[in-house]
XYZ file of C-alpha atoms in Angstrom:
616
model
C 0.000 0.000 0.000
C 3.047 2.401 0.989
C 6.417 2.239 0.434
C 8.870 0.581 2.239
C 10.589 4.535 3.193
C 6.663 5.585 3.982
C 6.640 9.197 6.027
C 6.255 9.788 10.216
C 3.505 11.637 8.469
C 1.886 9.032 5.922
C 1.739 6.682 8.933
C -0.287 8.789 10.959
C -1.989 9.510 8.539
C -3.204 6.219 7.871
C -3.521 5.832 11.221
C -5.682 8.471 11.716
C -8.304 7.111 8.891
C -8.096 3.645 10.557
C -8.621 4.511 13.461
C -11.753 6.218 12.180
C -12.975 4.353 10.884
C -13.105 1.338 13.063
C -14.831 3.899 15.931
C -17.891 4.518 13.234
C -18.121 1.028 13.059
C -18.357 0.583 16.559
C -20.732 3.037 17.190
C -22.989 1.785 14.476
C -22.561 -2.013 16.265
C -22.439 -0.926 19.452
C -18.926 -2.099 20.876
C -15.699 -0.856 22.234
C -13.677 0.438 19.562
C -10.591 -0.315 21.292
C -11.165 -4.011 19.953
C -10.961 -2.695 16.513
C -7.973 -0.309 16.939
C -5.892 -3.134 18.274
C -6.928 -6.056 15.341
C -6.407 -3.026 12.774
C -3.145 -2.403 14.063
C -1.985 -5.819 14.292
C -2.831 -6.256 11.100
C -1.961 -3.458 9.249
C 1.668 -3.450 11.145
C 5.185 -4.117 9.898
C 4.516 -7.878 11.913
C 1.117 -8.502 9.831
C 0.185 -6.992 6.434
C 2.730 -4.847 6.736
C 0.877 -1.899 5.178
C 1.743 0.224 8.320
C 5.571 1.469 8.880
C 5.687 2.171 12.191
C 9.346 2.193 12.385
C 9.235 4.929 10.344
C 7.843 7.965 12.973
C 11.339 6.430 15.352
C 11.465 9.495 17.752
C 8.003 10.561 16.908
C 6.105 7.846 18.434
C 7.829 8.418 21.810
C 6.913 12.079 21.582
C 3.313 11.222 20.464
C 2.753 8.635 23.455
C 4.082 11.315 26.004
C 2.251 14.433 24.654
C -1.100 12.133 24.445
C -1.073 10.402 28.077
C -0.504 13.991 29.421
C -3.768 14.932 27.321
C -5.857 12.028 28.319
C -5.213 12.184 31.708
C -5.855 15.790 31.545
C -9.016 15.126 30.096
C -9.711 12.331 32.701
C -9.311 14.966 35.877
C -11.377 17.697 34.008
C -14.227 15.088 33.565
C -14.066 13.685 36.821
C -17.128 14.066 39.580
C -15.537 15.373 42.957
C -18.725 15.075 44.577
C -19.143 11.339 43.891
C -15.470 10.575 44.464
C -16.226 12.107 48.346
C -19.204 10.242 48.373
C -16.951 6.579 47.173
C -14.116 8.355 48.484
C -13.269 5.573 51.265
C -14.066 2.487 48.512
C -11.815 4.366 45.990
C -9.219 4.830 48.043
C -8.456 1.314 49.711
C -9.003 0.012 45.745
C -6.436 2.347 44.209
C -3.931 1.507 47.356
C -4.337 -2.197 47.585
C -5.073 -2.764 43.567
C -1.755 -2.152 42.527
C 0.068 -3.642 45.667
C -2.187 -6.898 45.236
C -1.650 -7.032 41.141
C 1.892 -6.259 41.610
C 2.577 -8.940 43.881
C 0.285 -11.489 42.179
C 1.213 -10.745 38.313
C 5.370 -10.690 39.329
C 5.278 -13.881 40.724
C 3.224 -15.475 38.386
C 5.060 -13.720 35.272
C 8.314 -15.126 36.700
C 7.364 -18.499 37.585
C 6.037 -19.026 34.487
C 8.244 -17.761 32.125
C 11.468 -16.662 34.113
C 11.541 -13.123 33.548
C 13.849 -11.066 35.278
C 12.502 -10.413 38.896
C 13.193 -6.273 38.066
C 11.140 -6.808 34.601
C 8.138 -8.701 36.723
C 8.059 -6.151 38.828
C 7.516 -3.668 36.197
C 5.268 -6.128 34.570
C 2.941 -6.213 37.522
C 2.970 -2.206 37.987
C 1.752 -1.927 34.202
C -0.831 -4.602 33.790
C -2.037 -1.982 37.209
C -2.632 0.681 35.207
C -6.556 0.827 34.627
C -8.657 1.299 31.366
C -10.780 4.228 31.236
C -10.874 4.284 27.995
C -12.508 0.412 28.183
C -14.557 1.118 31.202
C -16.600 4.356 30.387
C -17.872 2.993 27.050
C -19.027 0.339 29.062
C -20.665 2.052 31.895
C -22.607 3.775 29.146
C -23.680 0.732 27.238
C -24.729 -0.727 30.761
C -26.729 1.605 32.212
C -25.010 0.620 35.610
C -25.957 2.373 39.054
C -24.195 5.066 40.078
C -22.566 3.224 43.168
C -20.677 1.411 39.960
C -20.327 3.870 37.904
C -18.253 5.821 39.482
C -16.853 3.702 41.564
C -15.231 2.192 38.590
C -14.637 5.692 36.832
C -12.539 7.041 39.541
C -10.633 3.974 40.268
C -9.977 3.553 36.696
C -8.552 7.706 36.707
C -6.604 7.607 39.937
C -4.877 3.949 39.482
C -3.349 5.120 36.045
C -1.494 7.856 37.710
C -0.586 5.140 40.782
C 0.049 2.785 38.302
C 1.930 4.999 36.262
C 4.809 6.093 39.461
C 5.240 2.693 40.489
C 5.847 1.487 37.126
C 8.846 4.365 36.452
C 10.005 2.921 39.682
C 10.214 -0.191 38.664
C 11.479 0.226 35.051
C 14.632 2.642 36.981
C 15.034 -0.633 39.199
C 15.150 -2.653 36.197
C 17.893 -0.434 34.493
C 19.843 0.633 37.547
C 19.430 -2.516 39.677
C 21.742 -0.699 42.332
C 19.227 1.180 43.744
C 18.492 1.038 47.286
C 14.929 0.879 48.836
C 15.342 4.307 50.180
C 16.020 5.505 47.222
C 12.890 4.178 45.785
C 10.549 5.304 48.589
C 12.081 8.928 48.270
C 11.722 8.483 44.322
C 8.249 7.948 44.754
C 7.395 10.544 47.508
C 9.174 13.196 45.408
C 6.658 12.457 42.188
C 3.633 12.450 44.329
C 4.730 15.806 45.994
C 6.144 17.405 42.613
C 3.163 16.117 40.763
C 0.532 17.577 43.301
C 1.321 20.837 43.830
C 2.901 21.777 40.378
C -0.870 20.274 39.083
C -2.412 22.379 41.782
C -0.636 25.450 41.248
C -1.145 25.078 37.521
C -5.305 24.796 37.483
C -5.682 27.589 39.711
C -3.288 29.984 37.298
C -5.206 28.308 34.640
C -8.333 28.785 36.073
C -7.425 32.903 36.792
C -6.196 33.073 32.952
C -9.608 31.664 31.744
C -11.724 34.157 33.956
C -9.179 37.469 32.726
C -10.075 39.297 29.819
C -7.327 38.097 28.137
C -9.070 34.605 27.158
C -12.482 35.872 26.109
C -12.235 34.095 22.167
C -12.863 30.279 22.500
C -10.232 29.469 20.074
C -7.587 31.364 22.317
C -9.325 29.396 25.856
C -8.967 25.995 23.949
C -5.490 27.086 22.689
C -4.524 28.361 26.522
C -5.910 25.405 27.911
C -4.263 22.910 25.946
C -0.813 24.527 25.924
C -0.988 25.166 29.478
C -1.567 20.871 30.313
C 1.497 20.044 28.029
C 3.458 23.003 29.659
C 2.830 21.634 32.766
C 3.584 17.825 32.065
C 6.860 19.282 30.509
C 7.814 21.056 33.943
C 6.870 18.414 35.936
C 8.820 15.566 34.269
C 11.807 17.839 34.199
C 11.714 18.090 38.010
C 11.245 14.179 38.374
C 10.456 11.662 35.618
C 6.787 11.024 34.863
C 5.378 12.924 37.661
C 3.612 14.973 35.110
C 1.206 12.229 34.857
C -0.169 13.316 38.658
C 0.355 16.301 37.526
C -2.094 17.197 34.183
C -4.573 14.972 36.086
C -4.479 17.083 39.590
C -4.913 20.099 36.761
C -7.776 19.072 35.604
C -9.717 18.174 38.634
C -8.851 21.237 40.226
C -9.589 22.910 37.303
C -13.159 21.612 36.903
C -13.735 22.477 40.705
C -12.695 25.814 40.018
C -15.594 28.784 38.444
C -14.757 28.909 34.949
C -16.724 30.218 32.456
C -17.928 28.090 29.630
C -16.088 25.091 31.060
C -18.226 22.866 29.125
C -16.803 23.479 25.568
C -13.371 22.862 26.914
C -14.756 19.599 28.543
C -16.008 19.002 24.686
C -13.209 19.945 22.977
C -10.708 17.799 25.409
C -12.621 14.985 25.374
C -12.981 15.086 21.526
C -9.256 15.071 21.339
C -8.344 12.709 23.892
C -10.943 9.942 21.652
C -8.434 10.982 18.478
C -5.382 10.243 20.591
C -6.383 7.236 22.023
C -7.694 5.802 19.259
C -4.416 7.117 17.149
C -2.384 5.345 19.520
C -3.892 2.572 20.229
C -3.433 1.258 16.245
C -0.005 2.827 15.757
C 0.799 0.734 19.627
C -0.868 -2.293 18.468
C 1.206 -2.147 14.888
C 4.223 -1.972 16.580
C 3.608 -5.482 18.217
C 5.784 -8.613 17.538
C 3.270 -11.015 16.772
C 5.662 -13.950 17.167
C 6.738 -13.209 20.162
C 3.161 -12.490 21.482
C 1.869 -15.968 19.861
C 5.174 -17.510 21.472
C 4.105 -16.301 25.160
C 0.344 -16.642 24.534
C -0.119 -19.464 26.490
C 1.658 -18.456 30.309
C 0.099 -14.289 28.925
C -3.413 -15.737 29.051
C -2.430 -18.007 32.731
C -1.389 -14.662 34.487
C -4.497 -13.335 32.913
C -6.496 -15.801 34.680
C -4.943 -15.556 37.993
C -4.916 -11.756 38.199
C -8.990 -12.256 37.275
C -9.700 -14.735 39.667
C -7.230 -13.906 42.690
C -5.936 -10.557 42.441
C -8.929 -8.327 41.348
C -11.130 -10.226 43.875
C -9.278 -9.557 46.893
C -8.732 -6.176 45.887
C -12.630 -5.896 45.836
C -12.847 -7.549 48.981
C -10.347 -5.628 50.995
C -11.648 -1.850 49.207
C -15.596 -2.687 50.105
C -15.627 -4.321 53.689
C -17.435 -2.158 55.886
C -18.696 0.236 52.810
C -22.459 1.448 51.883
C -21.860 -1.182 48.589
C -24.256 -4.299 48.094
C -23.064 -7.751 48.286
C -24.068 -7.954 44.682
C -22.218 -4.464 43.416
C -18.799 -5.868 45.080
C -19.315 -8.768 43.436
C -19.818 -6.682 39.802
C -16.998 -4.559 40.691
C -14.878 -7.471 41.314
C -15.598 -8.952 37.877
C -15.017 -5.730 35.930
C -11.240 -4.617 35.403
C -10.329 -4.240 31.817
C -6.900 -2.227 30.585
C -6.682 0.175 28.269
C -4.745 2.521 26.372
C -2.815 3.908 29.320
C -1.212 0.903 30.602
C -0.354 0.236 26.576
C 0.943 3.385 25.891
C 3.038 3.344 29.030
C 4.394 -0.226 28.403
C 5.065 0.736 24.576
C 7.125 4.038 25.724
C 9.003 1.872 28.282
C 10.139 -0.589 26.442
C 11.430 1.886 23.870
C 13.844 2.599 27.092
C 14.265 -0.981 27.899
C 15.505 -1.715 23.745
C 17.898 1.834 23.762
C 19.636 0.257 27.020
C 20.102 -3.699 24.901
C 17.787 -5.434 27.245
C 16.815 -8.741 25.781
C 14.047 -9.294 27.339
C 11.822 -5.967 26.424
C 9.834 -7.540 23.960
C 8.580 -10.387 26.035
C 7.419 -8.194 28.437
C 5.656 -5.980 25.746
C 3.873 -9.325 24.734
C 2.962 -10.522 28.205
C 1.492 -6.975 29.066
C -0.772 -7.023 25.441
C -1.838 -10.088 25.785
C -3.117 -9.443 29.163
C -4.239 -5.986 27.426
C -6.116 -6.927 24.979
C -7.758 -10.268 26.863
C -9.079 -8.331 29.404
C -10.771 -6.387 27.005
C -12.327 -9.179 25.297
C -13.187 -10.823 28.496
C -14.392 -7.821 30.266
C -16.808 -6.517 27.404
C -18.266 -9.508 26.824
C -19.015 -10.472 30.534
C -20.680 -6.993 31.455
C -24.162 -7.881 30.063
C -24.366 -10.929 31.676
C -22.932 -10.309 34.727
C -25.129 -6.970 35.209
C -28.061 -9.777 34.401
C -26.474 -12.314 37.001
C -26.491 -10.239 39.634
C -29.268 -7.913 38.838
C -27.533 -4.683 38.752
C -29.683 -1.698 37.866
C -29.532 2.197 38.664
C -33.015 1.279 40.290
C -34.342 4.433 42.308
C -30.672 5.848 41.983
C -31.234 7.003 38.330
C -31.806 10.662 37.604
C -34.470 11.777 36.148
C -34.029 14.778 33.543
C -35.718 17.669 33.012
C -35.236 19.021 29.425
C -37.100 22.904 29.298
C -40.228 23.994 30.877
C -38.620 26.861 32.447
C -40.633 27.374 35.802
C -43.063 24.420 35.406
C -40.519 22.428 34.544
C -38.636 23.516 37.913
C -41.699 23.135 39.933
C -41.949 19.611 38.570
C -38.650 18.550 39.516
C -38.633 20.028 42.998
C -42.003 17.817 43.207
C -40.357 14.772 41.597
C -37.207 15.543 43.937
C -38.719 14.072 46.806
C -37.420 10.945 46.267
C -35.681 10.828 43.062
C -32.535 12.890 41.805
C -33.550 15.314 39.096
C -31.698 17.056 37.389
C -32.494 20.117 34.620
C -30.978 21.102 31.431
C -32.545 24.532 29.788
C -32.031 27.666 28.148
C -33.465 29.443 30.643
C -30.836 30.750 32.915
C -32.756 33.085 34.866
C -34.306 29.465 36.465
C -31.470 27.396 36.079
C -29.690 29.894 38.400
C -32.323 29.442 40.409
C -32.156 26.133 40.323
C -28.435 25.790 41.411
C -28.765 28.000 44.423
C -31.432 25.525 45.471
C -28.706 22.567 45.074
C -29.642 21.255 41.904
C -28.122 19.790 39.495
C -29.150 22.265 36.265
C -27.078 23.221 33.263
C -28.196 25.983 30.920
C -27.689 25.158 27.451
C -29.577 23.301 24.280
C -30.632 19.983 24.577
C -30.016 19.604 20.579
C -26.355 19.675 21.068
C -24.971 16.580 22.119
C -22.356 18.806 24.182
C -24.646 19.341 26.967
C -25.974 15.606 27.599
C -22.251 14.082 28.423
C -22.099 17.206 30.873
C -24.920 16.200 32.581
C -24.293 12.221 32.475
C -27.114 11.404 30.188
C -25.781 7.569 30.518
C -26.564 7.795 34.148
C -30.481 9.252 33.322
C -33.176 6.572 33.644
C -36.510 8.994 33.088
C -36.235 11.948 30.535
C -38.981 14.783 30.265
C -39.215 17.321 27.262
C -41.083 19.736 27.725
C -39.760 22.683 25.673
C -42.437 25.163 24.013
C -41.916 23.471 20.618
C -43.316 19.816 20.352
C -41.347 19.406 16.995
C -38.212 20.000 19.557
C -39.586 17.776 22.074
C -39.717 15.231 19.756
C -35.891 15.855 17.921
C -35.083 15.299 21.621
C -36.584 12.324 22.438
C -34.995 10.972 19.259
C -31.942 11.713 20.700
C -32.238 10.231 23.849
C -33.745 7.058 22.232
C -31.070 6.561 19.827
C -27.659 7.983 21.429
C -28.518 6.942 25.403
C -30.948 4.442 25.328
C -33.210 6.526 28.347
C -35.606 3.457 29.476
C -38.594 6.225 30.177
C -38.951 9.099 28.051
C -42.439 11.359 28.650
C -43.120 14.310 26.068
C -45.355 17.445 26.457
C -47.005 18.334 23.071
C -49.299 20.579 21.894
C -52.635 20.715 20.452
C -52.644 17.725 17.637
C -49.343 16.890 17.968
C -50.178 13.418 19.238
C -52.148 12.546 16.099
C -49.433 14.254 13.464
C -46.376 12.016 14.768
C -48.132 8.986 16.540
C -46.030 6.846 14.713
C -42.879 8.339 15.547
C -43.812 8.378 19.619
C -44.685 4.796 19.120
C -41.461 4.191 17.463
C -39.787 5.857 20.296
C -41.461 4.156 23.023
C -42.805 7.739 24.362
C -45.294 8.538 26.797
C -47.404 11.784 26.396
C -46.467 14.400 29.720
C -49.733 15.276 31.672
C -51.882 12.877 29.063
C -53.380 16.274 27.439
C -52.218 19.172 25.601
C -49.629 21.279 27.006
C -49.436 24.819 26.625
C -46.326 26.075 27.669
C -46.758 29.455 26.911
C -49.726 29.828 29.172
C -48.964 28.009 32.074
C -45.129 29.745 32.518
C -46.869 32.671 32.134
C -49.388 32.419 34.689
C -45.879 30.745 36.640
C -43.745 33.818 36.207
C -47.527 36.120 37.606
C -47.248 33.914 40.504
C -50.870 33.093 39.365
C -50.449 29.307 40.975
C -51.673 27.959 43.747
C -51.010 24.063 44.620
C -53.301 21.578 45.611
C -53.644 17.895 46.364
C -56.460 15.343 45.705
C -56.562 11.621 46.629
C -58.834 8.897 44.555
C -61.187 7.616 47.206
C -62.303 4.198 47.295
C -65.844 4.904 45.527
C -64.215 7.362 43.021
C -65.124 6.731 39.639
C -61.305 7.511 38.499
C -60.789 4.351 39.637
C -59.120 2.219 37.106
C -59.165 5.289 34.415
C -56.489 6.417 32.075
C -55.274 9.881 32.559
C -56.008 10.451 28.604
C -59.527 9.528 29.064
C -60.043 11.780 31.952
C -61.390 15.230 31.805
C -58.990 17.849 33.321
C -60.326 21.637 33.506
C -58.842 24.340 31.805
C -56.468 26.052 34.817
C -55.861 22.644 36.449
C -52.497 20.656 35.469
C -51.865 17.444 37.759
C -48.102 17.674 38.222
C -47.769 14.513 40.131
C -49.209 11.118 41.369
C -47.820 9.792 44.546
C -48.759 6.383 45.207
C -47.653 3.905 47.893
C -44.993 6.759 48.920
C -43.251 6.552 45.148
C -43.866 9.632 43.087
C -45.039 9.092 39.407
C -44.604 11.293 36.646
C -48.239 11.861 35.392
C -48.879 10.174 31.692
C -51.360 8.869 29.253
C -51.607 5.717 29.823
C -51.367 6.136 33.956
C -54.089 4.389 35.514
C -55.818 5.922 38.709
C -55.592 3.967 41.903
C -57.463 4.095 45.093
C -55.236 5.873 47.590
C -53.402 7.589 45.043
C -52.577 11.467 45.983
C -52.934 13.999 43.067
C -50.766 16.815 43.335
C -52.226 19.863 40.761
C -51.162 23.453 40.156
C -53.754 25.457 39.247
C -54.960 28.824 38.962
C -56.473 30.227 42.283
C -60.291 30.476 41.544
C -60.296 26.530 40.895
C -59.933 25.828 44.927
C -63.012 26.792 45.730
C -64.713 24.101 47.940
C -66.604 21.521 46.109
C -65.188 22.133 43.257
C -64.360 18.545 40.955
C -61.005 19.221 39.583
C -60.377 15.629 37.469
C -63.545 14.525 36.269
C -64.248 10.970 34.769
C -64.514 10.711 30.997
C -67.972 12.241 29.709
C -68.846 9.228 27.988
C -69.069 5.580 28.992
C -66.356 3.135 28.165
C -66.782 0.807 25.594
C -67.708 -3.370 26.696
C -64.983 -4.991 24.912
């Protein structure tokens, strides 16, 4: 396909398009690219088809696997939840400590015993095959719909046990190629990355953080610009004070950086993220090219034994010793100890090290390449496939944990959420921002922005959202957002307000999207957040009595007054989000907003339908 003297720049090119093109086919299939990236590579590399010249970028590739880990783990801080990791802090903790101590210990010995590697090189071994895969896990946790105990449990551990990982595998490899070194040395090694790594990251999100709030960074080109410069200018500093502390120290720059009051955070979240998913997948085929095959298919047999035992032995007791004593079900440890797949961090890292290992002649880099990929890419295999089941196994749902979201309705919308938030989580995404500041001084979680761009569900954690309400004043909107959350997140309830005949005009297409109609009537959202805004509302709650003839009706069949809008059934001490096909229960409690003259005493405020149903 290329010539033999092919250009750094022709190969990553190609690269590139591959790696393109394998994540559109995932997405259309549904699974993690990161299977196709590493086949493509393999393939396509100087050891398979050789239509890939990897050899070609020499110094490049080292430069390219540095400058992206410092971007993905940038990426990973600015996208990580603070307020869960408190919440998991204790789990996450004991699992990022005793993970890598356990899989050390458990992956060295077994690496040596069964193929007598140098004891320095199993060490290392076991440090890299640490290193987590968030680029493996989040696809996952999105495709699974899993709780959010799980969630981000997993999504922390997998961000913090990179950078742990990371440390303890430069350790290692500088035990491997000065074997000299004293334990001292080691523990003050160590110590001096954590403590260079922290603060320098610290320092370096609140500067960036002041930069992005001055008048000088107004343009989003120059903010992007700023903000990407500024993570590689701080991984450069970093590493020059001690080697590879700039991993701690892009991802402490991130987190703090996301903590931090910055304007318009979200489109640097977007753009990030957009080019962390280039550079992993980029790397991941150029890595995976690079491979020996021969010497992976020579070591697949003792790769795929230390596979098993770090599965069965290691992961498990790290589980075990994290969640004793935690708020976690017997039946989430038990998920969480089935689910540890490696990604493009430990690869990257094990693909730049050996690099070292090859420039200092040690014959043994390449098997320890293999034994890391093979673990690598088995876990991945493994891991994907068992999800499903597993979640099935051990019946693993959000549950009553899942959000629900509230998509428009300005100050209706807010009062049903605050109604809804009596025992669910609700969160709010509108354009509104006069109530979605209102909404965040009340504790919510609310984001102001359009629910057309894609940007503004991974903010808010769509994959996390088990119930999503539309109610924007447009119905042809409501519906382009429904779509959306059909197709891209797979929402389990989505309700839709619409307006006068909009029910008939696209009944197919709410049928086809497994929709239920909001309130069960016609919404007029014009009206009702005008008589909101008037303070024009009064509330009011109703229970079905015993001889009621609601009893057993459908809230479409049901005739509601003009000035009454039930916001609310609560029933058995759940609250349900009022729909068409909602059938009316004895005991149930309707809560309505209305306008003030329909309270007066006596007055029926959800009347049965006006004619007689039909004997079928």
């Amino acid at each position: 396909m290329f010539p033999e003297t092919a250009t750094p720049t022709t190969t990553f090119v190609v690269a590139v398009l591959i790696a393109t093109a394998a994540q559109m086919l995932a997405n259309r299939f549904r699974f993690p690219p990161i299977l196709l990236w590493l086949l493509a590579g393999m393939a396509l590399g100087p050891f398979g088809l050789h239509l890939m010249h990897v050899e070609s970028m020499e110094g490049a590739l080292h430069t390219l696997i540095e400058l992206g880990l410092a971007i993905i783990l940038f990426e990973g801080g600015l996208s990580m939840n603070l307020k869960e990791l408190r919440a998991n802090g204790w789990v996450v903790g004991r699992m990022v400590i005793f993970g890598p101590l356990l899989t050390i210990a458990i992956g060295a010995t077994t690496a040596q015993m069964m193929t007598g590697i140098d004891w320095p090189l199993a060490l290392l071994f076991g440090a890299l095959v640490s290193v987590g895969g968030p680029t493996v896990i989040l696809p996952i946790i999105r495709q699974m719909r899993l709780g959010r105990n799980i969630s981000h449990v997993l999504t922390a551990e997998a961000m913090l046990i990179d950078v742990v990982g990371a440390i303890l595998a430069i350790v290692f490899l500088q035990v491997a190629l000065t074997p000299e070194m004293s334990g001292m040395l080691i523990a003050e090694d160590i110590l001096l990355k954590i403590v260079v790594g922290f603060f320098i990251g610290l320092a370096g999100g609140r500067l960036l953080a002041m930069l992005l709030s001055s008048s000088w960074a107004k343009d989003v080109e120059i903010r992007t610009i700023l903000t990407l410069s500024s993570a590689w200018g701080v991984f450069l500093l970093s590493d020059s004070i001690s080697e590879q502390a700039g991993l701690l120290a892009v991802l402490m720059m991130g987190a703090v950086l996301q903590r931090m009051e910055v304007h318009d955070i979200q489109r640097l979240k977007h753009f990030k993220g957009s080019l962390s998913m280039l550079l992993i997948s980029v790397l991941f085929v150029l890595l995976a090219a690079n491979m020996n095959l021969a010497v992976m298919h020579e070591y697949l047999y003792p790769g795929l034994i230390i596979f098993v035992i770090l599965a069965c032995y290691a992961r498990p007791l790290t589980v075990l010793f994290s969640t004793m004593g935690s708020h976690l079900s017997t039946n989430e440890s038990l998920y969480l100890a089935g689910m540890a797949p490696r990604g493009v961090v430990a690869a990257a890292i094990t693909s730049l090290f050996v690099l070292i290992l090859q420039e200092s002649g040690n014959p043994q880099s390449e098997l320890l390449m293999a034994l890391v990929y093979i673990v690598i890419i088995t876990s991945i295999l493994i891991y994907s496939l068992l999800a499903r089941p597993l979640k099935t196994m051990l019946s693993i749902d959000g549950g009553d944990e899942r959000s629900v979201l509230i998509i428009g309705g300005g100050q209706i919308g807010a009062e049903l959420g605050r109604a809804l938030g009596e025992d669910r989580e609700v969160r709010f995404l509108d354009l509104n921002a006069e109530v979605i500041s209102s909404l965040k001084r009340s504790g919510y979680t609310a984001i102001c922005g359009n629910a057309l761009d894609p940007l503004y569900w991974e903010i808010i954690h769509a994959e996390e959202i088990g119930a999503v309400i539309v109610m924007t004043g447009s119905s042809d909107h409501n519906l382009l957002i429904a779509r959306l959350a059909n197709e891209n997140y797979h929402t389990p309830e989505i309700y839709i307000a619409l307006q006068e005949d909009a029910a008939e005009k696209h009944a197919s297409l709410i049928h086809q999207l497994q929709a239920r109609r909001l309130f069960a009537k016609p919404y007029n959202f014009t009206y009702w957040n005008d008589q909101a805004y008037r303070k024009r509302l009064l509330y009011e709650a109703r229970t079905v009595e015993l001889a009621s003839p609601l009893i057993g009706e459908k809230m479409a069949d049901v005739r509601i007054p003009h000035g009454v809008q039930p916001i609310t059934i609560v029933r058995d001490g759940k609250t349900l989000i009022p729909h068409d096909n909602l059938k009316f229960e004895a005991g149930d409690e309707i809560k309505l907003l209305m306008r003030p003259e329909r309270t007066e005493e006596g007055q029926a405020l959800i009347l049965p339908p006006s004619k007689p149903k039909k004997v079928e």
